[in-house]
PDB file of N, CA and C in Angstrom:
ATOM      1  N   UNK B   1     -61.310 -34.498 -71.156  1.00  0.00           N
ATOM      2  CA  UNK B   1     -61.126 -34.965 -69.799  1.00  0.00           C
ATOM      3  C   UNK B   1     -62.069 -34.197 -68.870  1.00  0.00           C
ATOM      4  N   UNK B   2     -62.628 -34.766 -67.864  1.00  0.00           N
ATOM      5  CA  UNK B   2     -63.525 -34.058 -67.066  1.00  0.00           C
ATOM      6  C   UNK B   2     -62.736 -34.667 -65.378  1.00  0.00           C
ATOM      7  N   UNK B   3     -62.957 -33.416 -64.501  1.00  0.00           N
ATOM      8  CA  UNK B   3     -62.936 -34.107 -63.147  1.00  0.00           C
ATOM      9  C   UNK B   3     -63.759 -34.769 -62.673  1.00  0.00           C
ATOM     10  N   UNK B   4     -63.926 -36.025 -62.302  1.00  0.00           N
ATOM     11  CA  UNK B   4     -64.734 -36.776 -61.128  1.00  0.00           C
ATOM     12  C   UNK B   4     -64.655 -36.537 -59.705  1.00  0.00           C
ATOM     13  N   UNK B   5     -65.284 -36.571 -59.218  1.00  0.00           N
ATOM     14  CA  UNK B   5     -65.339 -36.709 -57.393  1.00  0.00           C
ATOM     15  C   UNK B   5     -66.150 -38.360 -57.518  1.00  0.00           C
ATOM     16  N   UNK B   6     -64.947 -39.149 -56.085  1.00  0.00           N
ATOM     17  CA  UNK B   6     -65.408 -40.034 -55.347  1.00  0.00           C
ATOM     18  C   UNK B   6     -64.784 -39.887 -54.200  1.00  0.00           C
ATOM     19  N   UNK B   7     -65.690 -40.775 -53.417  1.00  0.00           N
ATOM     20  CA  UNK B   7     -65.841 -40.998 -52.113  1.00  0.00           C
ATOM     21  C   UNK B   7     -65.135 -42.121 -51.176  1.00  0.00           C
ATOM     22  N   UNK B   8     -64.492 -42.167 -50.765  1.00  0.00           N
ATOM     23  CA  UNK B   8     -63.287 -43.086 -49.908  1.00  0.00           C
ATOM     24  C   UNK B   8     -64.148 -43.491 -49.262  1.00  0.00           C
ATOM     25  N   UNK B   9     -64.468 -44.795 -49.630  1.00  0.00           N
ATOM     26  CA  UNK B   9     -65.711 -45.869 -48.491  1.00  0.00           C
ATOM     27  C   UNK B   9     -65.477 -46.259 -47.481  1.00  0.00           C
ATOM     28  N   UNK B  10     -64.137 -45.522 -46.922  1.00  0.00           N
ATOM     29  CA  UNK B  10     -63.211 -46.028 -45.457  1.00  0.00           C
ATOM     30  C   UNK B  10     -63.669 -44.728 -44.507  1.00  0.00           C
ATOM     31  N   UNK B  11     -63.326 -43.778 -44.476  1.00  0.00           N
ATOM     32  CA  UNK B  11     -63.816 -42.762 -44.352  1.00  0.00           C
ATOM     33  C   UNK B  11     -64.201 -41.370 -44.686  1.00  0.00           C
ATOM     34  N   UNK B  12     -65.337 -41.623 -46.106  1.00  0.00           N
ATOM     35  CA  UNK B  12     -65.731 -40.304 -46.740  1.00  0.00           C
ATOM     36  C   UNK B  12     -65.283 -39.445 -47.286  1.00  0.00           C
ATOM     37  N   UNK B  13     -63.791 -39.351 -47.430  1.00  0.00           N
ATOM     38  CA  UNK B  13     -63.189 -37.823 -47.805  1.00  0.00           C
ATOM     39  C   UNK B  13     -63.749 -38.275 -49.204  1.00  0.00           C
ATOM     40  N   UNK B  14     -62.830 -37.190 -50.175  1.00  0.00           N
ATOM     41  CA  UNK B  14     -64.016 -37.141 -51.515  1.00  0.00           C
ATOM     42  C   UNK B  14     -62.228 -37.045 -52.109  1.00  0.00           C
ATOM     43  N   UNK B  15     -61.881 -37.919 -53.337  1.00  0.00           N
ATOM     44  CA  UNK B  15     -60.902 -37.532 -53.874  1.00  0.00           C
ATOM     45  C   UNK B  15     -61.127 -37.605 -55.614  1.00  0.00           C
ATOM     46  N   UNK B  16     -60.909 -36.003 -56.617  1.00  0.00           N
ATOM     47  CA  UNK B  16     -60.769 -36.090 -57.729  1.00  0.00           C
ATOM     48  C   UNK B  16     -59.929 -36.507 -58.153  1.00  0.00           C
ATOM     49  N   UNK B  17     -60.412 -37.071 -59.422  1.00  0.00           N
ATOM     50  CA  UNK B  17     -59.983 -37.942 -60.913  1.00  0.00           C
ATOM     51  C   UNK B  17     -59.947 -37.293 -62.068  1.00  0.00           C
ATOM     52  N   UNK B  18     -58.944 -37.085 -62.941  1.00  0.00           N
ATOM     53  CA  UNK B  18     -58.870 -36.637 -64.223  1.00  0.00           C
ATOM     54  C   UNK B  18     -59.374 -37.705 -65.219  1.00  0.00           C
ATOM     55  N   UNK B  19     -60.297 -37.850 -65.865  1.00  0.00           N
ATOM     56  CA  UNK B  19     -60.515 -38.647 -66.863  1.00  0.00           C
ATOM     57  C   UNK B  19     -61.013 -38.754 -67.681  1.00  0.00           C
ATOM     58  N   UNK B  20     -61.422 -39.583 -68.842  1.00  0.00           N
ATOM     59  CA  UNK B  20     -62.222 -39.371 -69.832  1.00  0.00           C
ATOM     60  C   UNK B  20     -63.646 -39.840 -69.563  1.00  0.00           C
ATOM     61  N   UNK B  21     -64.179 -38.628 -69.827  1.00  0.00           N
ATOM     62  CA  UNK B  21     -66.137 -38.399 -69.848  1.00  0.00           C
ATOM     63  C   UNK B  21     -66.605 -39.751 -70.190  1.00  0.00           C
ATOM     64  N   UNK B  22     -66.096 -40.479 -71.243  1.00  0.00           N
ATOM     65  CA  UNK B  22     -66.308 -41.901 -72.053  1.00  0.00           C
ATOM     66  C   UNK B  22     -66.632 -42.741 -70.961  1.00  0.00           C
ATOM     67  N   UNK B  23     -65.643 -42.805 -70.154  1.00  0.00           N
ATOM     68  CA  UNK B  23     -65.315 -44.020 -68.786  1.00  0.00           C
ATOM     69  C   UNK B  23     -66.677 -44.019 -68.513  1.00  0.00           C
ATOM     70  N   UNK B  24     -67.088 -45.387 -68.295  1.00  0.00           N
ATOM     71  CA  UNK B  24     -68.173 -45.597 -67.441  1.00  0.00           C
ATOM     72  C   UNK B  24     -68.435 -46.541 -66.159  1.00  0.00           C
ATOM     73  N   UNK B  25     -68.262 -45.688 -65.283  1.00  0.00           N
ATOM     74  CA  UNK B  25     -68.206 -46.152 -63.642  1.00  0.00           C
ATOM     75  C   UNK B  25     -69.535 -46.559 -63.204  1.00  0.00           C
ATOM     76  N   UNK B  26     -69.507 -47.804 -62.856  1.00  0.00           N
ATOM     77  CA  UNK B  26     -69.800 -48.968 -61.928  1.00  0.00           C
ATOM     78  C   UNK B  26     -70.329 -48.587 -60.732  1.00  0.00           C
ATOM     79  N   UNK B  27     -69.001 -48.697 -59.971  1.00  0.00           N
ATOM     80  CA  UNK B  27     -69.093 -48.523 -58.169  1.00  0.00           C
ATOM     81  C   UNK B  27     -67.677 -48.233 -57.661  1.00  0.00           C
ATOM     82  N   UNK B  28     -67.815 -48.091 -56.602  1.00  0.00           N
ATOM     83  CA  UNK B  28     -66.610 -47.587 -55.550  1.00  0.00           C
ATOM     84  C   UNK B  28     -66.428 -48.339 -54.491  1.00  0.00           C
ATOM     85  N   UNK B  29     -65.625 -49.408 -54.243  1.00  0.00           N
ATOM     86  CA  UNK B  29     -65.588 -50.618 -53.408  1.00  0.00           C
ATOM     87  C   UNK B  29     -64.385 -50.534 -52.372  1.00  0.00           C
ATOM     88  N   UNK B  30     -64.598 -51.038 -51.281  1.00  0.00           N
ATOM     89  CA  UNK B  30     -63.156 -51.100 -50.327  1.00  0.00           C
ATOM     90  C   UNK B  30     -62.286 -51.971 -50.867  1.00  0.00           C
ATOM     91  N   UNK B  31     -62.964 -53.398 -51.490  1.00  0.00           N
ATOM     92  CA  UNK B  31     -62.044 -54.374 -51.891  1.00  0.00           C
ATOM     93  C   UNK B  31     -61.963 -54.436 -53.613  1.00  0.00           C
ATOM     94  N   UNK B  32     -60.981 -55.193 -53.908  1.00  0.00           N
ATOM     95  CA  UNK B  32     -61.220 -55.804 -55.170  1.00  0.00           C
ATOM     96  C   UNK B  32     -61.801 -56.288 -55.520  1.00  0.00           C
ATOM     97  N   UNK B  33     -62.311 -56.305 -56.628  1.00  0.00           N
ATOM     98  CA  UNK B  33     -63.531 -57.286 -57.408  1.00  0.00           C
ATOM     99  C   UNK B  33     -62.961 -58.950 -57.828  1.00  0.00           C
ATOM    100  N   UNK B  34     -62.909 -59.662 -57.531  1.00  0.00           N
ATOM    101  CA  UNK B  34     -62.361 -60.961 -57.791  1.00  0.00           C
ATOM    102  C   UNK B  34     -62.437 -61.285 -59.239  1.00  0.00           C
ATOM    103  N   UNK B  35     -60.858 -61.319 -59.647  1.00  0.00           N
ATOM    104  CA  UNK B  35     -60.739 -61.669 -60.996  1.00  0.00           C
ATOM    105  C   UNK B  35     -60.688 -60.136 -62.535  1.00  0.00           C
ATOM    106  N   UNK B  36     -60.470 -59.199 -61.428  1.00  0.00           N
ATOM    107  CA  UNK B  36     -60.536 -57.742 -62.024  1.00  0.00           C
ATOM    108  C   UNK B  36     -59.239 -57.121 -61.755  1.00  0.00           C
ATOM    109  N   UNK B  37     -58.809 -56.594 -63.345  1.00  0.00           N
ATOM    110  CA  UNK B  37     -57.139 -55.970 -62.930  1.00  0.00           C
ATOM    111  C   UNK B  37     -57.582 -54.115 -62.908  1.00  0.00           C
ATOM    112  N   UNK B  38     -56.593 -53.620 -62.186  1.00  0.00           N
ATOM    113  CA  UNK B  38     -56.866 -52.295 -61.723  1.00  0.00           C
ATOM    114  C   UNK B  38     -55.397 -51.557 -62.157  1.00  0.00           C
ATOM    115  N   UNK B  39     -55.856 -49.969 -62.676  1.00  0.00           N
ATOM    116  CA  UNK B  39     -55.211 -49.454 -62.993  1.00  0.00           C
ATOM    117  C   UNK B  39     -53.974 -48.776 -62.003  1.00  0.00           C
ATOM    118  N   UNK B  40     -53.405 -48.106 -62.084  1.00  0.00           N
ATOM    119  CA  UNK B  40     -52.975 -46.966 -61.271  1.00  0.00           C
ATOM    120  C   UNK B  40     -53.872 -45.820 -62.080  1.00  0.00           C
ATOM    121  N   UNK B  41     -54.208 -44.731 -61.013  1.00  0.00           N
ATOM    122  CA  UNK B  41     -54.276 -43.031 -61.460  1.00  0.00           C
ATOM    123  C   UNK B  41     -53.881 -42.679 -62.351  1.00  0.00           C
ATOM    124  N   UNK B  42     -52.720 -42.794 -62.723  1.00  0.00           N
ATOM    125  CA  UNK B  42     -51.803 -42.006 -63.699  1.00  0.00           C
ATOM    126  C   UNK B  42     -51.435 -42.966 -65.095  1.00  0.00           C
ATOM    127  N   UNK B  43     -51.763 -44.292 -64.619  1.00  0.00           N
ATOM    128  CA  UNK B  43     -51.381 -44.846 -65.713  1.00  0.00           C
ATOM    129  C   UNK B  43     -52.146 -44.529 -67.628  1.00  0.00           C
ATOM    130  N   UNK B  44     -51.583 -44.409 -68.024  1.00  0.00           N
ATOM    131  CA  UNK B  44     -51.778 -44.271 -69.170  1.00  0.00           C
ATOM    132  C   UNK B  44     -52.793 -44.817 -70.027  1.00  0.00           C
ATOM    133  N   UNK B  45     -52.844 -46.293 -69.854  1.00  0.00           N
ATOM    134  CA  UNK B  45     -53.444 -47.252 -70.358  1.00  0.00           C
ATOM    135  C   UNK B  45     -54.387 -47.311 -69.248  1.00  0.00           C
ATOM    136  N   UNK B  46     -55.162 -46.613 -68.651  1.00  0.00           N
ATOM    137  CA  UNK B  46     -55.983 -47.274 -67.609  1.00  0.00           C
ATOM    138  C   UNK B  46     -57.507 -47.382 -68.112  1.00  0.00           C
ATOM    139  N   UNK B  47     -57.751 -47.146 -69.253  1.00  0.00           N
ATOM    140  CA  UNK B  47     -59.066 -47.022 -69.813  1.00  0.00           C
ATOM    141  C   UNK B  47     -59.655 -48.916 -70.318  1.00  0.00           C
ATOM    142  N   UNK B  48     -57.804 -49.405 -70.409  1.00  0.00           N
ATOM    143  CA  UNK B  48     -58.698 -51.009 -71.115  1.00  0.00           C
ATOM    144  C   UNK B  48     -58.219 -51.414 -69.929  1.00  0.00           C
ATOM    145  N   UNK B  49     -58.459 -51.266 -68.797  1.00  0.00           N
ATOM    146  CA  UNK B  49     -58.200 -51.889 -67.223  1.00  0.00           C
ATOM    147  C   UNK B  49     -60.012 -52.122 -66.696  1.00  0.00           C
ATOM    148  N   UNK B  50     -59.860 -53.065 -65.961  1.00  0.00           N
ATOM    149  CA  UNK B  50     -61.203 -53.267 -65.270  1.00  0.00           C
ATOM    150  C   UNK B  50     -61.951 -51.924 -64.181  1.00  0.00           C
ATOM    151  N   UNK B  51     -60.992 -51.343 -63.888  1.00  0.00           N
ATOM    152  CA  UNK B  51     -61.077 -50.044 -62.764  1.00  0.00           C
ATOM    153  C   UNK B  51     -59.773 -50.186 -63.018  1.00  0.00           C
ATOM    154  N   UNK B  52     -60.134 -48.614 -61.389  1.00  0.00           N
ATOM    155  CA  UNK B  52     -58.670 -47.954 -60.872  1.00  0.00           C
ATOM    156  C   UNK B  52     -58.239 -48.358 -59.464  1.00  0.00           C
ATOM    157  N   UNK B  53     -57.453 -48.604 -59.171  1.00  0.00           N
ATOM    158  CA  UNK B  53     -57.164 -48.639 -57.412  1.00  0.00           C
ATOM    159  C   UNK B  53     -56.440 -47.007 -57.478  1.00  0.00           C
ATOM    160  N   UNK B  54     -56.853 -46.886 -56.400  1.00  0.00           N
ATOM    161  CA  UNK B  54     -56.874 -45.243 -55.482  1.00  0.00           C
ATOM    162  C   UNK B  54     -56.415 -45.861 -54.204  1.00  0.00           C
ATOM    163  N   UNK B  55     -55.583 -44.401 -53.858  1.00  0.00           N
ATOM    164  CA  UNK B  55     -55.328 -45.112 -52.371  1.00  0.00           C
ATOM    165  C   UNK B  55     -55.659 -43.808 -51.497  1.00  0.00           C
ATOM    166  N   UNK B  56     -56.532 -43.333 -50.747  1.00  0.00           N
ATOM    167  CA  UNK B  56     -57.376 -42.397 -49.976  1.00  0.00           C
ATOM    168  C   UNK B  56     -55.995 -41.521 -49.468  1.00  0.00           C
ATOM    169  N   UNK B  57     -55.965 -40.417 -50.213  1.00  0.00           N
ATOM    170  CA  UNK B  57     -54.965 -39.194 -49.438  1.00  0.00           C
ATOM    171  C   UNK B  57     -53.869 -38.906 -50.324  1.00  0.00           C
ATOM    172  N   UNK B  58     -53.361 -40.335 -50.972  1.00  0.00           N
ATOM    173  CA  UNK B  58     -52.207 -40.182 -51.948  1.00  0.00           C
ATOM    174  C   UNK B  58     -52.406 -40.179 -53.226  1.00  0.00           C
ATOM    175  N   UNK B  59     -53.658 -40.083 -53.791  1.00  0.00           N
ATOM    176  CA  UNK B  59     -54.048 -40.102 -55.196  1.00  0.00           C
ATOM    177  C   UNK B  59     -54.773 -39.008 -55.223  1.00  0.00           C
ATOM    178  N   UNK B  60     -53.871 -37.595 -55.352  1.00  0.00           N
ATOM    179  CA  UNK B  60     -54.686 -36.229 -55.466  1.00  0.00           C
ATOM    180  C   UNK B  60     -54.945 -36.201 -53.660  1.00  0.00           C
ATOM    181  N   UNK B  61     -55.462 -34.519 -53.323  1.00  0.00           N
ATOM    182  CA  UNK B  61     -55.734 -33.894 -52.168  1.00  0.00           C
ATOM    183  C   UNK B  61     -57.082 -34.280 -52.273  1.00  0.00           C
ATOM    184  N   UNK B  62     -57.200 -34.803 -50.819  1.00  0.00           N
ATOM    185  CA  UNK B  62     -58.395 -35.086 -50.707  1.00  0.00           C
ATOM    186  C   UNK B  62     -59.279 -34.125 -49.907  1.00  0.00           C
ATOM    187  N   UNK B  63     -61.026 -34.005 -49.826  1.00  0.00           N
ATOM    188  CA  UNK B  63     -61.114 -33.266 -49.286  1.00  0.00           C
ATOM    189  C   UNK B  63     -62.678 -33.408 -48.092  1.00  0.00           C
ATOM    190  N   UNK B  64     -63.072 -32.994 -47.771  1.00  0.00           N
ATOM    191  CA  UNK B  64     -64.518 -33.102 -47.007  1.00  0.00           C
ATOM    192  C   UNK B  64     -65.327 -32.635 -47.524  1.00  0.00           C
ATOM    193  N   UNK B  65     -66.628 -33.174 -47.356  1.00  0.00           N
ATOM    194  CA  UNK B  65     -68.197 -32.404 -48.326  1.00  0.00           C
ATOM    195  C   UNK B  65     -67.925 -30.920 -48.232  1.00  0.00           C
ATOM    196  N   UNK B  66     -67.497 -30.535 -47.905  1.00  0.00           N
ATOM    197  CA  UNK B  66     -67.751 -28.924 -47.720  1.00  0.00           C
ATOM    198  C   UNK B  66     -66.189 -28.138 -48.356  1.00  0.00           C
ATOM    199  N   UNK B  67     -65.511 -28.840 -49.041  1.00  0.00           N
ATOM    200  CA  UNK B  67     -64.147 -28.599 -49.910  1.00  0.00           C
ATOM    201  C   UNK B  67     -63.195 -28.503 -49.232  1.00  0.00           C
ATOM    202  N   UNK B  68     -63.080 -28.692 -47.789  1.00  0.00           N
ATOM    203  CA  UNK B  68     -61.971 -28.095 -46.627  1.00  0.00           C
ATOM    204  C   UNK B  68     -60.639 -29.563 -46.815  1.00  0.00           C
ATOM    205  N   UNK B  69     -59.866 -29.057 -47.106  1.00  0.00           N
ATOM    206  CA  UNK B  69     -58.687 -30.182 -47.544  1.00  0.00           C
ATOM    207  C   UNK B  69     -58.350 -31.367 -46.465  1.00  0.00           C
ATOM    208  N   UNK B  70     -58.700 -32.132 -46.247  1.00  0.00           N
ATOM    209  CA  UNK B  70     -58.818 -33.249 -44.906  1.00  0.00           C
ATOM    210  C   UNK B  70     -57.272 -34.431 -45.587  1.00  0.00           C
ATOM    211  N   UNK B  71     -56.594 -35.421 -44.348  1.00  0.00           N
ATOM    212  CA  UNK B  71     -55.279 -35.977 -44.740  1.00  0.00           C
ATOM    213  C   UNK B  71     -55.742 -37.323 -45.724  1.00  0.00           C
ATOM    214  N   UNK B  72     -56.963 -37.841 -45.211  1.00  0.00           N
ATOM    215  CA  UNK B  72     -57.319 -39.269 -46.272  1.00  0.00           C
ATOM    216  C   UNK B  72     -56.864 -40.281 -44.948  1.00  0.00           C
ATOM    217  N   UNK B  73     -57.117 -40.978 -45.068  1.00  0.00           N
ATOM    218  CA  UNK B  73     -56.726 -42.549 -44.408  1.00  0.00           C
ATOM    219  C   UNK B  73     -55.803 -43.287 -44.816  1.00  0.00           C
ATOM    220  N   UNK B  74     -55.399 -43.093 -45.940  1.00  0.00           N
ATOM    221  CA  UNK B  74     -54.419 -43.932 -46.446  1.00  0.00           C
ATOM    222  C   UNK B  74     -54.759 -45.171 -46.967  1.00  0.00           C
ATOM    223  N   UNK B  75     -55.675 -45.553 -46.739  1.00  0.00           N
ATOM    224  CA  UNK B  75     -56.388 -47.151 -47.089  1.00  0.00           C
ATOM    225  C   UNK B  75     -56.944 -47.001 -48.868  1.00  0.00           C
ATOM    226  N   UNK B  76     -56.547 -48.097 -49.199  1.00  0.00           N
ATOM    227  CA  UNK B  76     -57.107 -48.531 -50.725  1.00  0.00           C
ATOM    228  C   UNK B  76     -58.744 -48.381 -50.842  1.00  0.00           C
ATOM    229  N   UNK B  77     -58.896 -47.851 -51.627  1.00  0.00           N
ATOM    230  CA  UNK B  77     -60.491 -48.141 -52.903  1.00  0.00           C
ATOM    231  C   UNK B  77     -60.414 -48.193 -54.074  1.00  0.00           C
ATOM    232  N   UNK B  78     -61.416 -49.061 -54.622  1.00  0.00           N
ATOM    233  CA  UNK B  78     -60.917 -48.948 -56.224  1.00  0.00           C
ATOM    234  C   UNK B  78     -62.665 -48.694 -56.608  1.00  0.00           C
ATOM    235  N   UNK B  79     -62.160 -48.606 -57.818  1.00  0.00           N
ATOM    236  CA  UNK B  79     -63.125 -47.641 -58.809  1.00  0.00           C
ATOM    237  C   UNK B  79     -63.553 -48.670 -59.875  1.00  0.00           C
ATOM    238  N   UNK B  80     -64.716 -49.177 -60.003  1.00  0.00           N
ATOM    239  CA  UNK B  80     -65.274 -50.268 -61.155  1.00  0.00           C
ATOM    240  C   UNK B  80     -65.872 -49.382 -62.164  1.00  0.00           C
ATOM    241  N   UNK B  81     -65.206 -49.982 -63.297  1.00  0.00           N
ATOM    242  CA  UNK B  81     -65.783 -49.565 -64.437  1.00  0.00           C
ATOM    243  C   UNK B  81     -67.121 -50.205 -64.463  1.00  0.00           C
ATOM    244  N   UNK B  82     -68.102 -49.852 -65.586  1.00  0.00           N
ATOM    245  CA  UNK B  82     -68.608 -50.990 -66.210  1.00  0.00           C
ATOM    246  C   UNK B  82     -68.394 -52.034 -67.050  1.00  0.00           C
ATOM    247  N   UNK B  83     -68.630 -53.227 -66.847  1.00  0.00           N
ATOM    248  CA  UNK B  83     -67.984 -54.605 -67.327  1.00  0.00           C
ATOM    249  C   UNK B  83     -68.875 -55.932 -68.241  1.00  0.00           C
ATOM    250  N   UNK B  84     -68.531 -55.980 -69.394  1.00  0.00           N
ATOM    251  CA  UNK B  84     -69.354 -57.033 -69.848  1.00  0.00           C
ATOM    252  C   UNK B  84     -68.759 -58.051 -70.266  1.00  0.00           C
ATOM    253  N   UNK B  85     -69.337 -59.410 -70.501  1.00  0.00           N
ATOM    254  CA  UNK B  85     -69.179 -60.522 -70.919  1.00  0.00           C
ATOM    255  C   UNK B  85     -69.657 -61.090 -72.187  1.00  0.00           C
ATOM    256  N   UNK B  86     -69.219 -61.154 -73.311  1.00  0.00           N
ATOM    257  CA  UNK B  86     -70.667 -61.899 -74.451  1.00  0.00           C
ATOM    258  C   UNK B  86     -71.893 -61.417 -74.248  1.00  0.00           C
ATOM    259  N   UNK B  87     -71.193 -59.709 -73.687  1.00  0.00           N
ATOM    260  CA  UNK B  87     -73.011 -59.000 -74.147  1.00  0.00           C
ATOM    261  C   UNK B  87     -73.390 -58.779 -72.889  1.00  0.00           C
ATOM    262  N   UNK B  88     -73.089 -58.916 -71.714  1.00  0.00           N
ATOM    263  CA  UNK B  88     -74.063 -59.463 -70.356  1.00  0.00           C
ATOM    264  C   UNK B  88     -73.220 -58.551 -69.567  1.00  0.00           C
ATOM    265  N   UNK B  89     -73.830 -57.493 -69.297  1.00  0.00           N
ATOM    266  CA  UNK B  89     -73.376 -56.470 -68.255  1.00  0.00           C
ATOM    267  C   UNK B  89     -73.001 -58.083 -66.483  1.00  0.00           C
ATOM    268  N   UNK B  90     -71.581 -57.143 -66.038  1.00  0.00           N
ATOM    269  CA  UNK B  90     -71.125 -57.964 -64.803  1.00  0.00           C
ATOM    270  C   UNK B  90     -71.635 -57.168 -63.885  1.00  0.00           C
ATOM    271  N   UNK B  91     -72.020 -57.672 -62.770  1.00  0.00           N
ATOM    272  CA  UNK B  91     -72.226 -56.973 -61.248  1.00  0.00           C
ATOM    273  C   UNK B  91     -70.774 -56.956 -60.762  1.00  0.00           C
ATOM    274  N   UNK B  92     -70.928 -56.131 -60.018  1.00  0.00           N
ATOM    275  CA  UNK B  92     -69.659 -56.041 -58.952  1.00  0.00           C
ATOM    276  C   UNK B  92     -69.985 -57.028 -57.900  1.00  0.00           C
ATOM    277  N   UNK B  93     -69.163 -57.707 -57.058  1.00  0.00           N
ATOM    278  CA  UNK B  93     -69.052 -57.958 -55.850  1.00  0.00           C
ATOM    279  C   UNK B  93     -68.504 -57.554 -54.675  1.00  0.00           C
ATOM    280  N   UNK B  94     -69.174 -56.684 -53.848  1.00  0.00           N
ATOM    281  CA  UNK B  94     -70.449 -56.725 -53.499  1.00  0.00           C
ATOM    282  C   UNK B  94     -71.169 -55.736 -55.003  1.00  0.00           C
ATOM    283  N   UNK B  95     -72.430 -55.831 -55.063  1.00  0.00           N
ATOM    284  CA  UNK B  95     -73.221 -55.487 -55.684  1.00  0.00           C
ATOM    285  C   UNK B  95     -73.943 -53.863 -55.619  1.00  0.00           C
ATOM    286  N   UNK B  96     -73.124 -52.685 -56.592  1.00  0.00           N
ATOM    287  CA  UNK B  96     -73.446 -51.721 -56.095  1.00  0.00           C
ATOM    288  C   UNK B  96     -74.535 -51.141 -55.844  1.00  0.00           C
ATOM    289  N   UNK B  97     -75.784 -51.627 -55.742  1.00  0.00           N
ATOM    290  CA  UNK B  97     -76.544 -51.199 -55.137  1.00  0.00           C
ATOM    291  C   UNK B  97     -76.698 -51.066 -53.600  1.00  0.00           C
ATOM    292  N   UNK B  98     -76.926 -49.960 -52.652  1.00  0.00           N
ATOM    293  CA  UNK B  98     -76.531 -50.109 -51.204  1.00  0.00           C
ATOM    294  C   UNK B  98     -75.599 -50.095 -50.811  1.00  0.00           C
ATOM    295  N   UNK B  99     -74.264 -49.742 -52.109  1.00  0.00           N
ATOM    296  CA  UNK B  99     -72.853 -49.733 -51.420  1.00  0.00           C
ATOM    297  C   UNK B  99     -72.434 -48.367 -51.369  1.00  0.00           C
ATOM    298  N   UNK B 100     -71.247 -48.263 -51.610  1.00  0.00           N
ATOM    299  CA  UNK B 100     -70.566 -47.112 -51.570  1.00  0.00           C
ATOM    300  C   UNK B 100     -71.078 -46.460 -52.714  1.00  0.00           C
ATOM    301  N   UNK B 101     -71.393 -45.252 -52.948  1.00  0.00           N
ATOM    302  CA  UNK B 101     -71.577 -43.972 -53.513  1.00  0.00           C
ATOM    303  C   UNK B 101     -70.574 -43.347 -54.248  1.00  0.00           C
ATOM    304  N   UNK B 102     -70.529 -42.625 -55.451  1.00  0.00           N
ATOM    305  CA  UNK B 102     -69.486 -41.618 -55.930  1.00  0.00           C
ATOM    306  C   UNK B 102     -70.475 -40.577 -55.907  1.00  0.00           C
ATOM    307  N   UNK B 103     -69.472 -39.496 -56.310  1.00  0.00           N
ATOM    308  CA  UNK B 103     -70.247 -38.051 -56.591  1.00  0.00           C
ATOM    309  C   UNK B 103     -70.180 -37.225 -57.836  1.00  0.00           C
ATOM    310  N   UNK B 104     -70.686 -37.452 -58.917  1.00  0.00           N
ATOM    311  CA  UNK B 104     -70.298 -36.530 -59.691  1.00  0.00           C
ATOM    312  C   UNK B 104     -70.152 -34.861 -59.728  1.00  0.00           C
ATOM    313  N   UNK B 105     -70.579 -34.435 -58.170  1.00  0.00           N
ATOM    314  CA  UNK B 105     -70.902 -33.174 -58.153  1.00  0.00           C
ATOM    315  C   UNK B 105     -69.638 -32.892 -57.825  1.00  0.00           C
ATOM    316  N   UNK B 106     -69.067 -31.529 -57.587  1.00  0.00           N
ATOM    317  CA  UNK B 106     -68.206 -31.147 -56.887  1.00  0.00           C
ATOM    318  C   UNK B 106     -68.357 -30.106 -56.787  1.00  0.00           C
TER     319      UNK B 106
END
């Protein structure tokens, strides 16, 4: 298991993820991806899920670029895995390029 840092595309705080290194993340979206089921955090099974929904403040302490513990917004983001079809990597909608950001740093 490794920690992740992402980024609440509502307003910036940064909230870690316990998960497996394996996972391979997509993007970080305000909305749902149409036609994509989402995990909870904690759920167990969240690895054969399309992503995670996070909800900014209540999924782990969230915090500001500079580590100072900030409350979150409370507003939903979810977390896209990467996704294929018969071989054919899926885009997200919107398309993460130019969107929201994660951080692997922390």
């Amino acid at each position: 298991m490794v920690e992740v840092s992402y980024y609440c595309p509502h307003c910036g705080a940064i909230t870690v993820l316990e998960r497996p290194a394996r996972l391979a993340d997509k993007s970080v979206t305000a909305r749902k991806q149409p036609g994509w089921e989402y995990a909870a955090p904690d759920d167990s099974d969240r690895e054969s899920a399309d992503g995670i929904a996070l909800r900014c403040g209540e999924d782990g302490e969230p915090t500001n670029r500079d580590g100072e513990t900030v409350d979150g917004c409370g507003r939903p983001f979810y977390l896209n895995f990467v996704r294929f079809r018969r071989g054919v990597e899926l885009e997200p909608d919107p398309p993460a390029e130019g969107g929201p950001r994660f951080d692997f740093r922390r």
